[in-house]
Coordinates of C-alpha atoms in Angstrom, one line a residue:
M872 CA 46.9 97.0 -13.7
K873 CA 44.8 93.9 -14.5
K874 CA 47.8 91.7 -13.7
L875 CA 48.0 93.2 -10.2
F876 CA 44.5 91.8 -9.4
D877 CA 44.7 88.2 -10.5
P878 CA 41.4 86.2 -10.6
P879 CA 42.8 83.6 -8.1
L880 CA 43.5 86.3 -5.5
A881 CA 40.0 87.8 -6.0
D882 CA 38.5 84.3 -5.6
K883 CA 40.2 83.8 -2.2
L884 CA 38.2 86.8 -0.9
T885 CA 34.5 86.3 -0.4
P886 CA 32.6 88.5 -3.0
P887 CA 30.9 90.8 -0.5
L888 CA 34.2 91.4 1.4
G889 CA 36.1 92.2 -1.8
A890 CA 33.3 94.6 -3.0
L891 CA 33.3 96.3 0.4
I892 CA 37.1 96.7 0.4
A893 CA 37.0 98.1 -3.1
H894 CA 34.1 100.4 -2.2
F895 CA 35.9 101.8 0.9
T896 CA 39.2 102.2 -1.0
G897 CA 37.3 104.2 -3.7
I898 CA 35.8 106.4 -1.0
L899 CA 39.1 106.9 0.7
I900 CA 40.9 107.8 -2.6
T901 CA 38.0 110.2 -3.7
S902 CA 37.9 112.0 -0.3
T903 CA 41.7 112.4 -0.2
F904 CA 41.6 113.8 -3.8
V905 CA 38.8 116.2 -2.9
L906 CA 40.6 117.3 0.2
L907 CA 43.8 117.9 -1.7
L908 CA 42.0 119.8 -4.4
S909 CA 40.2 122.0 -1.9
F910 CA 43.4 122.7 -0.1
M911 CA 45.2 123.7 -3.3
L912 CA 42.2 125.9 -4.2
A913 CA 42.3 127.6 -0.8
R914 CA 46.1 128.2 -1.2
L915 CA 45.4 129.8 -4.6
L916 CA 42.7 132.0 -3.1
V917 CA 45.0 133.1 -0.3
A918 CA 47.7 133.9 -2.9
L919 CA 45.2 135.9 -5.0
M920 CA 44.0 137.9 -2.0
K921 CA 47.4 139.1 -1.0

């Protein structure tokens, strides 16, 4: 995983931009995961109610 993000590549981006991209990527991944989890939970509830 660390080899994917090489220091030279990170240095090319300005620190604020890199941090911003990482922040928004984290938010996107988290929201997608939460959405998927709630969807599965809803499916489980529907299956239990039947």
